[in-house]
Every structure is written in C-alpha cells, then in structure tokens.
Coordinates of C-alpha atoms and ligand atoms in Angstrom, one line a residue:
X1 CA -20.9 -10.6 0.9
X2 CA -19.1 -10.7 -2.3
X3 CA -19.6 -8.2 -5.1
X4 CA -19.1 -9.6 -8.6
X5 CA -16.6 -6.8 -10.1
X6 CA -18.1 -5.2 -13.6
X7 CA -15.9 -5.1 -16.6
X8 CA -14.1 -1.6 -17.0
X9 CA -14.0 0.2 -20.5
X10 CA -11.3 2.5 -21.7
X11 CA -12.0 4.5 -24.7
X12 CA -9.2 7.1 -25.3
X13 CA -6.4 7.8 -23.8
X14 CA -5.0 12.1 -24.3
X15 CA -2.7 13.8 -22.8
X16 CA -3.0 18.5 -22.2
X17 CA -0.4 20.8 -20.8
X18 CA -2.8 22.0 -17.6
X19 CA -1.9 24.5 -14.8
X20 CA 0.5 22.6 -12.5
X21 CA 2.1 20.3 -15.4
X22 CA 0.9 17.8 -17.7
X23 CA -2.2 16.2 -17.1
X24 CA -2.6 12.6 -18.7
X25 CA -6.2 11.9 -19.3
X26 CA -8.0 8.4 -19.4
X27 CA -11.7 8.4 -20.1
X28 CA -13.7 5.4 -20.4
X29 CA -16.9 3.7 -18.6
X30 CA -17.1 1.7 -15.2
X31 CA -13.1 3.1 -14.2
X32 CA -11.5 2.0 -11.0
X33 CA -8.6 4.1 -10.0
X34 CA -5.6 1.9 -11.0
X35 CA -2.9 1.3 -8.9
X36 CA 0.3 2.8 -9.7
X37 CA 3.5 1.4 -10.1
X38 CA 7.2 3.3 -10.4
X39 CA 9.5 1.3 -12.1
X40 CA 13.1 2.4 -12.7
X41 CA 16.0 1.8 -15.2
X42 CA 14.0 3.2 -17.5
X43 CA 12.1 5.3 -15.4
X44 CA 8.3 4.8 -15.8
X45 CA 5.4 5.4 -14.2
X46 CA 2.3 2.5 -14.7
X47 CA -1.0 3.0 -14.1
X48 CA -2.8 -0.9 -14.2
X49 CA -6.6 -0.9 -14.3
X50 CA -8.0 -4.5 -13.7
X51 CA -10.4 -6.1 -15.3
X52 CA -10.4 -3.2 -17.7
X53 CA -10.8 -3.4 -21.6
X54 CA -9.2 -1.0 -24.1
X55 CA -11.8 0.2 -27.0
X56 CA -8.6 1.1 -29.2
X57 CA -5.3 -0.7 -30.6
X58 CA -2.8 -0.3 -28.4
X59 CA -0.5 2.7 -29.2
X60 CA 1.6 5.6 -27.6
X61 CA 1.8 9.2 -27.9
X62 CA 4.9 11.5 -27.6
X63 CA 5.3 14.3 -24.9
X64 CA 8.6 15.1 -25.5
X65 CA 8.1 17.7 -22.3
X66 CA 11.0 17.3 -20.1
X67 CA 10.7 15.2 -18.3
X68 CA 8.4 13.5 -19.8
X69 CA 8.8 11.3 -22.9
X70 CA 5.5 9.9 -23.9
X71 CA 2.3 8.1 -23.0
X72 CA 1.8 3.7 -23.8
X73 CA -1.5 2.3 -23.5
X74 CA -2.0 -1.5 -23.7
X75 CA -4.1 -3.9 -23.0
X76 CA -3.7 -7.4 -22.2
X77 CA -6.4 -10.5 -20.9
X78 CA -8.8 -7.8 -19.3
X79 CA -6.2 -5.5 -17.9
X80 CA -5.1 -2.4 -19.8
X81 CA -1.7 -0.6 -18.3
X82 CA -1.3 3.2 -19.5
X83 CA 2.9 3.8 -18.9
X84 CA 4.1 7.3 -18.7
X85 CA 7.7 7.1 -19.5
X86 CA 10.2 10.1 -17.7
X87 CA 13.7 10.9 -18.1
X88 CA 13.5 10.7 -14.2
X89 CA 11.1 10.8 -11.2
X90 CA 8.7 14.1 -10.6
X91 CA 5.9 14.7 -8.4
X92 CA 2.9 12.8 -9.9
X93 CA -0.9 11.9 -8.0
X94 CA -3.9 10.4 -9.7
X95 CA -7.8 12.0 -9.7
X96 CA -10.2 10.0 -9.9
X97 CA -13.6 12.3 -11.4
X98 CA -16.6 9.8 -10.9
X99 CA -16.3 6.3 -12.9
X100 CA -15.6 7.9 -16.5
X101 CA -12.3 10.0 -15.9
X102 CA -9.4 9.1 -14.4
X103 CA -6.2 11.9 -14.5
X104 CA -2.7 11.5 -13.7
X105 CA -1.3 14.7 -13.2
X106 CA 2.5 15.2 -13.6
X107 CA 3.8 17.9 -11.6
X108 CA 6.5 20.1 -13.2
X109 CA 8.3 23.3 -12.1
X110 CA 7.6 27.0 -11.8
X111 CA 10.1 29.7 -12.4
X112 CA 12.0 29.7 -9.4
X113 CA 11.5 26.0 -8.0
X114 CA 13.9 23.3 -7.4
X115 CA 13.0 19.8 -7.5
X116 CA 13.6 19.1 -3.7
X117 CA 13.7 15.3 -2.6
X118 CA 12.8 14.9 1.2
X119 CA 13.6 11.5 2.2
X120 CA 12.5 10.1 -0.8
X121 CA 9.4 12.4 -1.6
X122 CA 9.7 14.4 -4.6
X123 CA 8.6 18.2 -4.6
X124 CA 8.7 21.1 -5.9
X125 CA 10.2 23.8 -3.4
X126 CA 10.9 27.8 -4.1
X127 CA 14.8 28.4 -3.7
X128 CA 16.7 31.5 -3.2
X129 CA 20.1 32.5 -3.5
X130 CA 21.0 34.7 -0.9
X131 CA 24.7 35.4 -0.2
X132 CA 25.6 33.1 -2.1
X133 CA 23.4 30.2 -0.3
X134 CA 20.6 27.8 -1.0
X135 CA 17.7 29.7 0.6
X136 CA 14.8 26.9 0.4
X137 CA 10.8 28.2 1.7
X138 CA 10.4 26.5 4.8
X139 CA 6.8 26.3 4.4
X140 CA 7.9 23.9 1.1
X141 CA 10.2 22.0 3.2
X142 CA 7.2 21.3 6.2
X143 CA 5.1 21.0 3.0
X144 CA 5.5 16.8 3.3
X145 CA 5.2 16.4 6.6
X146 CA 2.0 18.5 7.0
X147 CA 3.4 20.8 9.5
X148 CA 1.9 24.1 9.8
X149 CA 3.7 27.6 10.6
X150 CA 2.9 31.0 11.8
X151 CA 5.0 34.2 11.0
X152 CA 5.4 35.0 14.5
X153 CA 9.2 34.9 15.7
X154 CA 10.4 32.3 17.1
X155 CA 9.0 30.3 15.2
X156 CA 8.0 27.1 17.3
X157 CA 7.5 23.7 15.5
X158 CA 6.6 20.4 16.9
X159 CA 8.5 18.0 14.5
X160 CA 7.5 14.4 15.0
X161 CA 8.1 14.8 19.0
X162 CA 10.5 17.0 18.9
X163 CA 10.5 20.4 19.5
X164 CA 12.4 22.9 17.1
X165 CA 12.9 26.6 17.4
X166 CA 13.5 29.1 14.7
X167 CA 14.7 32.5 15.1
X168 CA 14.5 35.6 12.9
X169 CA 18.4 35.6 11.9
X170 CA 17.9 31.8 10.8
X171 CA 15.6 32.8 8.1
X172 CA 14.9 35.6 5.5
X173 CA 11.0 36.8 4.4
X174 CA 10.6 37.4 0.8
X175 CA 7.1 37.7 -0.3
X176 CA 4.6 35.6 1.0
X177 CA 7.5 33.0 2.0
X178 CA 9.7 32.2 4.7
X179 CA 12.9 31.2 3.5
X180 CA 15.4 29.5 5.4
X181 CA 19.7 28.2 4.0
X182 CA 20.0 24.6 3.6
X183 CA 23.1 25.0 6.2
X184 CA 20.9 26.0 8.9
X185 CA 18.1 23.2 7.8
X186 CA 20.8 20.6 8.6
X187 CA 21.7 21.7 12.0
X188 CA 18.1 22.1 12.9
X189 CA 16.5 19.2 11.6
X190 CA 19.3 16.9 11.3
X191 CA 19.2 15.8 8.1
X192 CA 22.1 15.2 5.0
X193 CA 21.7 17.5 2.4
X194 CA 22.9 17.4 -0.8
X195 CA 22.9 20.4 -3.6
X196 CA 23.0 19.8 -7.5
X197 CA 22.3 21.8 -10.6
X198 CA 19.1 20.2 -10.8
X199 CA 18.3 19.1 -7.7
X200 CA 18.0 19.4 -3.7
X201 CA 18.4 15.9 -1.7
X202 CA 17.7 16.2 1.9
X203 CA 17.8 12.7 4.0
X204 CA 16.9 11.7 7.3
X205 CA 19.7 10.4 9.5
X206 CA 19.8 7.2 10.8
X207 CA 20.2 7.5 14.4
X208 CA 19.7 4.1 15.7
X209 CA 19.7 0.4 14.3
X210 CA 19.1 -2.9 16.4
X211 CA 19.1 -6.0 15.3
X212 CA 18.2 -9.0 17.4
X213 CA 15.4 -10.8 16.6
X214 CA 13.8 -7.4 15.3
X215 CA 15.3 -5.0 13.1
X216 CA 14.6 -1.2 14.4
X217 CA 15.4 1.4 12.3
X218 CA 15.2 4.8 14.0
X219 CA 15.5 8.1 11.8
X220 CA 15.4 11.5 12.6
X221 CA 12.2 12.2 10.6
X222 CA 10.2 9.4 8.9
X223 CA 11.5 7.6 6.5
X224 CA 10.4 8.0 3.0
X225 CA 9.6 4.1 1.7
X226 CA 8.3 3.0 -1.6
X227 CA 8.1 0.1 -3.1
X228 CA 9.7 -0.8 -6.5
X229 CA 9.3 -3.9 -8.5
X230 CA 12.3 -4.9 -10.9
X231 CA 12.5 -8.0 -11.9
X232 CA 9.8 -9.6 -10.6
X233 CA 11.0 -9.0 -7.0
X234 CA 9.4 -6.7 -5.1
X235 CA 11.9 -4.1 -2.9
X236 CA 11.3 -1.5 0.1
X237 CA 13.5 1.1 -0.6
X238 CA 14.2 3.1 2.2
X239 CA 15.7 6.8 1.8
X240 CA 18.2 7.4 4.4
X241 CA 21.6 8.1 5.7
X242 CA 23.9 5.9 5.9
X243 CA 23.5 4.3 2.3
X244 CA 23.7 0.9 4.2
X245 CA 23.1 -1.2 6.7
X246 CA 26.7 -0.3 8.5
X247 CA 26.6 2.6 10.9
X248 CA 30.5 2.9 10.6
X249 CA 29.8 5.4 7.1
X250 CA 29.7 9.2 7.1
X251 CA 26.6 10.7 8.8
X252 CA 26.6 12.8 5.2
X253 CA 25.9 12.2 1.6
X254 CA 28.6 13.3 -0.5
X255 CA 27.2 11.5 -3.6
X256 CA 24.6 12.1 -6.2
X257 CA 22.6 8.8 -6.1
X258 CA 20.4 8.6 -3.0
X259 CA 21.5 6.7 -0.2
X260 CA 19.2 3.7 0.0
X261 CA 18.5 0.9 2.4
X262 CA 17.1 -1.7 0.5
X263 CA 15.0 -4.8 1.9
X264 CA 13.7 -7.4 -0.3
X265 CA 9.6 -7.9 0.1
X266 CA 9.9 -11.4 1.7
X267 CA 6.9 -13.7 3.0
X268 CA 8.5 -13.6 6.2
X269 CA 8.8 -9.3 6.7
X270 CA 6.5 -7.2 8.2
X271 CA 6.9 -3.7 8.0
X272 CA 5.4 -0.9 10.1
X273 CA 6.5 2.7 9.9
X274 CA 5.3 4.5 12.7
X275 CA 6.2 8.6 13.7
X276 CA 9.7 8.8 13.1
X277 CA 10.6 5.0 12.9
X278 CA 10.4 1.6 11.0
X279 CA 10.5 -1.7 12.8
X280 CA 11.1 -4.4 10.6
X281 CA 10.1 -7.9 12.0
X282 CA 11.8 -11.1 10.2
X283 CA 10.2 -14.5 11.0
X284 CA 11.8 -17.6 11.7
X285 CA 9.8 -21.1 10.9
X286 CA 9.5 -22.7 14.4
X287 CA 9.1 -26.5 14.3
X288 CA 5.3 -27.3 14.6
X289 CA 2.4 -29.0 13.7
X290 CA 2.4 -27.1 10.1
X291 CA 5.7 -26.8 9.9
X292 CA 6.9 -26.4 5.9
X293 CA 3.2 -25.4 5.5
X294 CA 2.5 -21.7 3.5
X295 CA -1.0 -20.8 4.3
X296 CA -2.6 -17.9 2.5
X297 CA -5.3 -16.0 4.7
X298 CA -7.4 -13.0 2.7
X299 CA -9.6 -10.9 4.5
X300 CA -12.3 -9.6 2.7
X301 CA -12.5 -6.3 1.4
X302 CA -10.8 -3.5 2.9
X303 CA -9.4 -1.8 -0.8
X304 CA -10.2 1.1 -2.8
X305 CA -12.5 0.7 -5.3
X306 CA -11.7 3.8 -7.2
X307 CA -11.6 6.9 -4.6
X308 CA -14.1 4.7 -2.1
X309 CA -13.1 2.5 -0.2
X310 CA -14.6 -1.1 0.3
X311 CA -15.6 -2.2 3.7
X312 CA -17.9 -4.8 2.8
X313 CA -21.3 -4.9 4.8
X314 CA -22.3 -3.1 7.3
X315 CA -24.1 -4.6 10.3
X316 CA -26.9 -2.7 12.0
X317 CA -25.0 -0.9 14.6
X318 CA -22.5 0.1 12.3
X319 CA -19.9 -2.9 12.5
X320 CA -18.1 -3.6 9.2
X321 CA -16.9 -6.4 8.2
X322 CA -13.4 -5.9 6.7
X323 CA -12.4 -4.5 9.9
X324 CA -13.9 -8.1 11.7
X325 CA -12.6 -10.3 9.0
X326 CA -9.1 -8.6 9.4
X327 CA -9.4 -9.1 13.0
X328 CA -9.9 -12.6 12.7
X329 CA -7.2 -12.9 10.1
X330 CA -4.4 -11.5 12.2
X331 CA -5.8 -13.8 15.1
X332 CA -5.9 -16.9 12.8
X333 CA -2.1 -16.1 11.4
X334 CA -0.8 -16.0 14.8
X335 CA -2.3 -19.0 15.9
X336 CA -1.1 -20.8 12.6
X337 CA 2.7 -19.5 13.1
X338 CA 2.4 -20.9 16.3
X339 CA 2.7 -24.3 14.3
X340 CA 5.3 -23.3 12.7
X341 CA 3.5 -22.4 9.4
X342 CA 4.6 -19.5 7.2
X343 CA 1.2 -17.5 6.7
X344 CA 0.6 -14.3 4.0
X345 CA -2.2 -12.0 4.4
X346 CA -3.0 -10.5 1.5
X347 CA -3.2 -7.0 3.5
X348 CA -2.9 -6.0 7.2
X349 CA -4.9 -2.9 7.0
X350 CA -8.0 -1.6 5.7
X351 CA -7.7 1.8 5.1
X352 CA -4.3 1.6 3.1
X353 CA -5.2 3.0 -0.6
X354 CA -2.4 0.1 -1.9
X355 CA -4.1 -2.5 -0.1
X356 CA -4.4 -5.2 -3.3
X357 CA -7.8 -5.9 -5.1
X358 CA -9.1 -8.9 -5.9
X359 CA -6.6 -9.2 -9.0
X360 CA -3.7 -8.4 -7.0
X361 CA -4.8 -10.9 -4.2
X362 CA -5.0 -13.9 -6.4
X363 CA -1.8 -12.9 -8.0
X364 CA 0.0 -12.5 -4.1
X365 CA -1.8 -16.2 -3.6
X366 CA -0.8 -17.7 -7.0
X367 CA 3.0 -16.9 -6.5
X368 CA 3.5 -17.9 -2.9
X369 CA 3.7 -21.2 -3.3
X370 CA 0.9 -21.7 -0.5
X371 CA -0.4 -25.0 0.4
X372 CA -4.1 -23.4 0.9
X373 CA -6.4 -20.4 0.3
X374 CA -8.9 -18.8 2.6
X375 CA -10.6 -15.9 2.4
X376 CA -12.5 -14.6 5.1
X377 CA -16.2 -13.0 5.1
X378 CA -19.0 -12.2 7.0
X379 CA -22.4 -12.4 4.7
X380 CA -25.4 -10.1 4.5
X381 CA -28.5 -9.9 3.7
X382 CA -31.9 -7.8 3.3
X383 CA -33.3 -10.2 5.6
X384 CA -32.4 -9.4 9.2
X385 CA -33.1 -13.0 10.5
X386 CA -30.7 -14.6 8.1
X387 CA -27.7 -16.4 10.0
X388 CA -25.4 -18.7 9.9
X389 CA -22.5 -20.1 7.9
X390 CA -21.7 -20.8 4.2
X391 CA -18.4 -21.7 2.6
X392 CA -18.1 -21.5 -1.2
X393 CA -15.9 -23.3 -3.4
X394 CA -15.2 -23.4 -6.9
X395 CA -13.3 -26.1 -8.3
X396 CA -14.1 -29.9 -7.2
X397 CA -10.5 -30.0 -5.5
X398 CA -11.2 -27.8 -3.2
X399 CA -14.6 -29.4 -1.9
X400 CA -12.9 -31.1 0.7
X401 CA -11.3 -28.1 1.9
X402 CA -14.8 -25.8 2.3
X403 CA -16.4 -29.1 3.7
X404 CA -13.9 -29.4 6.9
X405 CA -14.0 -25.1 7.5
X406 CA -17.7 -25.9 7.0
X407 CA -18.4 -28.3 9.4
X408 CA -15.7 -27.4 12.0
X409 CA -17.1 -23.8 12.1
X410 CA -20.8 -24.8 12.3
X411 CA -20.1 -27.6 15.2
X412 CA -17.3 -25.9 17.2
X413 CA -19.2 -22.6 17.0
X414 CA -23.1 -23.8 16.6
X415 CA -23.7 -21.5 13.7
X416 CA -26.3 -22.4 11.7
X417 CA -25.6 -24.6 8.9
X418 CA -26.3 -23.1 5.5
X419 CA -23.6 -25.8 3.7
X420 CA -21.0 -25.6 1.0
X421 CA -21.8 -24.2 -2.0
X422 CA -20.1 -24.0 -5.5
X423 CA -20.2 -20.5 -6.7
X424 CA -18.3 -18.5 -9.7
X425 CA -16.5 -16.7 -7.1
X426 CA -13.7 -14.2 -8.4
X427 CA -11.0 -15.6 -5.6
X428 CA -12.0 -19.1 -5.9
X429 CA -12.2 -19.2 -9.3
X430 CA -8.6 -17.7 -9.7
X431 CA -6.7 -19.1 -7.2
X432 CA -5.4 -22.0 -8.9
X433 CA -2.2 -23.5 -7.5
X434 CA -3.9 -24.6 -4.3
X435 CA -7.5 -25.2 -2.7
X436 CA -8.8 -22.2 -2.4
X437 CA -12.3 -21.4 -0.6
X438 CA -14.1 -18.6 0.7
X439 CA -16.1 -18.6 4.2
X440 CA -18.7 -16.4 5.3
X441 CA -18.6 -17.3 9.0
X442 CA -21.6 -15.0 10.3
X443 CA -24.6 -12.7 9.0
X444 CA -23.3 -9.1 9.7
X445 CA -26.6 -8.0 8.9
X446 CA -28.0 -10.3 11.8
X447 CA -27.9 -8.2 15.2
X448 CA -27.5 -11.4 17.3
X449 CA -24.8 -12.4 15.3
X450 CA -23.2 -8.7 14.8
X451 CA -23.4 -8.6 18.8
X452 CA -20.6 -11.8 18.4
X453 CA -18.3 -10.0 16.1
X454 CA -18.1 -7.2 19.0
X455 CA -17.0 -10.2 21.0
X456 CA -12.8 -10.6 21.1
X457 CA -13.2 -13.7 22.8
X458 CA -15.7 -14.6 20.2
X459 CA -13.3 -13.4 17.7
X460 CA -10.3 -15.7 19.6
X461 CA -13.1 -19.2 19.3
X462 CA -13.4 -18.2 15.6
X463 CA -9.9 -17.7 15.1
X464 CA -9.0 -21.6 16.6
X465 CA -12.1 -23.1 14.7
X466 CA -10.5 -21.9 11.5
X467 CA -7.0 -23.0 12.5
X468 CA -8.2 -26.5 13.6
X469 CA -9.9 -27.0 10.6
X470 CA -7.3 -25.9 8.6
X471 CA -5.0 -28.2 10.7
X472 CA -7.3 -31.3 10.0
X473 CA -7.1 -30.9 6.7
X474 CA -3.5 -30.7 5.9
X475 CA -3.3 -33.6 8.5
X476 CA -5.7 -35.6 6.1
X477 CA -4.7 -34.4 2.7
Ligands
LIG501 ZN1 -17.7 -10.0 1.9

C-alpha cells in the first residue's frame, strides 16, 4: 500500500528561554518530525522537514545565548530547513506535540554542571571538587547507558556484561547524588578521560581490532557513532581511544579534540553496533553474472512519520508488511551479490527513527549511480478476497522493467495477475537516473496470502523470482 504524503505547512518559526534551555519552536499544519542533521565547521544543527512549505520569507533570528547564536529558516522546492547555529555541540532532542508543533529543545547548564562527553554523547553531569578532584554524579555518568543504581554499598553494576563493584571509599554522597573522582572512573570503567575548563571527555578504549575480511572494533563500552555530512560525503565518526586505526598510540587522550575513528559511508559498508562492539563488514565485488551492476532495493515503509512509525499494512493476524518486505529485501540483496552486483537498501531496519523517508530514499537512489530501482510492497485492501500482484511504474522507460518483475512473479509464483500499472507514485516518479518500479507482490490483507508471508521458504522463492527477473532484464537491456 502506498500512502500519497500530504504537503506540510510551516507558519512561524519562535524561539523562548524554557526550563531546561532554549526551546526553538516551529508551528505549522500537517508537520512530520524532521530529521536532524549536525554539521560541523561551523557548528550547526538542521532540522529538514520534507515536502514542507514555509508561509513566511525566509529569515533568521538571533539568540545570542551561549552557545547558541541564532535560528535560519528556509525553504526551498517543498522542503524548508530551520538551522540552529552553536558556538559548539550541546545536548539537543526534538518533541514532536501532534502534527502542528514541533520543538527542539537545546539543553544548557545548571549551576554546578559540566558538559560531560561520554563517547561522543553530550550531557550535562553535576561535578564536585573535592580535594582538589573532579568529583562527577555517578548516577550522571550511568545516565547514557540507562543503568540504574541503588545506594546500598557496594554498589553492584552490570556494565554491558561486565560486572563492576563500587565501594563506599570510591565515592562521596552529597545530597541526593552519589559522586564518584574521575581517577577512580578510569580504573573502574576503563575509559580515557580528559578534564578542561569547560569540559569533561571520557572515551571508551579500544581493546581489540581485527581486520581480515571483517573489520571488528571491540571497545570497552559502546561506542558513541554519529554520522556527519561535510561535503557531500557522508562519515561515521566513531568516539574512541586510540585516535586511529593504529593500536601502537597511547591508551590515553592527552589532547583536547576528540579522538575519532573516522569511516567514510560507502555502498559497500555495513555497520552494526551491538553491546559493547562494532563490526564493520567491507564488500568486495565478486565476478558474476551482475558483475559492475549497482542495484537499488527499497523496502517499503518502515520510517517515522512524525513520532509514529510506519509499518505499512497490517495483515489479519497481525503480520506487517515493512517487516516482510525487509525480509525479502535482505534475501534478494544476498542473492544479487552473489552475482557479483553491488546492491543498496535504502534501510536495514524498521524501527530505526533515521531510517530515510521517501525523500531521502529517492535522494540515496538518485546518487548511487544504480543501474535499477525497486521498491518492495505488499498491497491491501478493504476487501479480504483481493490477491495477487501489481507492479507500478511511472515513466514509459521503465515499462519494460515492471513488465519482466510482473510476469516472472505471477508465473514463477502463480500469483494472480492484476498487471502493470502506471501510477503517480512518489518513488517512481522521483527516481530518475534509472528504471525505477514499485511491486506489490501479495495482498497482506488476504489471509491465504498473509499465511505465505509467514513462510521463509516462501519468502526464499520470492526472493529468487525477483532476482531472476531482475537478472533477465539487465541481460536484455
Ligand atoms: Zn506499501
């Protein structure tokens, strides 16, 4: 099923001094919550609503808050970008309050709070000098990690697997907090720490690194990753001792500017950070059948659309159809690597708030340089007995294309055949450097066809038809 996505509205754009910081407000009509992009060099934060219009001129406002400078809003072919520009990074989240509000709240200090950065994450934390030593509350420090703590003594934490103990002489109370000296924090959680006028780094350690045909990056708490985009490239940054790639380096930072692994966002990367580690897996083209061939696979759905997030259609015992689709997908990418051809999904997940909308996906597809599009659906309907398959298409080069998915699906799988249909579809319509279609292989909504989509092997035969026919083509075209 495919929703058509209504135009947004943005009428003001205000910012107020509210109880935690600075709240930047946005108010408007029919408001997805925008994806947000940090950008440094100069430091800015971007909020980019799609598909929205801006009801004024474009225009800024000063803060002039530290460290806050001001607030841009612009607008430009149906997508308007509000840019809140810093004198440096601070803890920052969006609220979404139904459709009409959206708020980005900038965090800044209290009396008595240090901006702590804990591999990579920006907080807040209460510090205390005692002795003459960086006291920082422990409950602050867990804060990121969502570990809890008593007051009893010892205090016994489970930290990522590993078991840590604290004692009473570790730690002093004050108030309501439990306060414990960097020194100590870096002995018992073995991170890097570093101490500025302004600011608190603490790092995890890198504690193992392989590289064969898989890069493993072991730390000794997760790693803090974000992703940056400078210069149109798109970069992993990964907060961590050492500062590179060479183990040889001290375990400690004894410089002011984090130590960073970088890793440039490449077709060929895939990334999974799991419990304290980070597996990097780098591709290699294999000779094949598609060698030199960049397919782009998009399974449907499976974003936010503002704080909700999209699974498509349900079937009647509860299946959903961006988790099938992106079950196929990874099945269908596999199979197509096989051949030796270099394959993008457009998102590996669905329940990842920065998996891409439409926009985004078309803009992933657009710049891959991909020899052909497909996006993957299953279709619904109010009537249960409606099955089958239909494959859309948009512009007449593409025809071909939908016609070979079409027919290999309906005679390799005996589907019923509902045919290729032309359609103003968002994906098809935009996708414009390569054919581009969109197939809705099965009725969701259909419980003999639902029952299938439970089916892995069912899932496998799907997975083949589409790589056959996508085979056939590029063998014919
Ligand atoms: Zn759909």
């Amino acid at each position: 099923d495919v929703k058509k996505k209504e135009l947004g509205i943005i009428n003001n754009v205000t910012w107020v001094i509210a109880e935690s910081g600075i709240d930047v407000i946005i108010t408007g009509q029919k408001l997805n919550k925008p994806a947000l992009t940090t950008i440094n060099d100069p430091t800015r934060e971007i909020l980019t609503f799609e598909y929205t219009k801006l009801l004024k001129e474009n225009g800024s406002i000063d803060i002039n808050i530290f460290p806050a400078i001001r607030v841009r809003y612009e607008s430009l072919d149906n997508n308007t970008t509000v840019t809140v520009d810093l004198l440096r990074e601070i803890p920052n989240s969006i609220e979404c309050k139904n459709d009409t509000t959206v708020i980005f709240h900038i965090t800044l200090p209290k009396i008595g709070e240090k901006l702590v950065e804990i591999g990579g994450r920006d907080i807040y934390a209460e510090t205390l000098i005692i002795d003459g030593k960086t006291n920082i509350n422990l409950q602050n420090f867990l804060n990121p990690f969502d570990v809890n703590i008593g007051n009893d003594f010892p205090i016994e934490i489970n930290f990522f697997g590993k078991n840590i103990e604290i004692d009473r002489s570790q730690t002093s109370n004050k108030g309501d907090g439990i306060f414990i000296a960097l020194d100590s924090l870096q002995s018992l959680f073995n991170v890097s720490i570093l101490e500025t006028n302004y600011s608190i780094f603490i790092d995890p350690i890198l504690e193992e690194y392989k590289n064969d045909k898989e890069t493993t990056l072991k730390f000794s708490f997760p790693a803090a990753t974000k992703k940056i985009i400078e210069n149109d490239k798109t970069t992993i940054i990964f907060n961590a001792e050492p500062g590179s790639f060479s183990i040889e380096t001290s375990k400690h930072r004894d410089i002011e500017i984090p130590p960073e692994i970088r890793l440039e966002y490449q077709n060929n990367v895939e990334l999974i950070a799991d419990q304290n580690s980070v597996k990097i897996t780098t591709s290699k083209a294999k000779a094949g059948n598609l060698s030199g061939k960049t397919i782009v696979i998009d399974p449907g759905h499976g974003s936010y659309s503002g704080p909700y997030l999209d699974y498509g259609a349900t079937g009647p015992t509860g299946v959903k159809e961006s988790v099938i689709v992106l079950q196929i997908a990874i099945k269908l990418k596999k199979l197509l690597e096989a051949e030796g051809a270099i394959v993008i999904l457009t998102h590996d997940t669905v329940d990842d708030s920065n998996n891409p909308t439409l926009a985004e996906r078309v803009s992933i597809a657009n710049s891959s340089g991909g020899d052909l599009f497909i996006s993957i659906h299953l279709n619904a309907s109010n009537n249960v007995e409606a099955q089958g398959t239909e494959t859309y298409y948009w512009y007449d080069s593409s025809k071909e294309f939908a016609r070979s998915i079409q027919s290999i699906i309906v005679n390799q799988l005996g589907t019923v055949d509902r045919g290729i249909k032309k359609d103003y579809l968002y994906v098809c319509r935009n996708v414009t450097t390569m054919p581009a279609i969109l197939t809705e292989v099965l009725f969701v909504t259909n419980i003999t066809e639902e029952s299938k989509c439970k089916d892995n092997t069912f899932l496998d035969k799907i997975a083949e038809t589409l790589k056959e026919g996508i085979t056939n083509y590029l063998n014919e075209h």
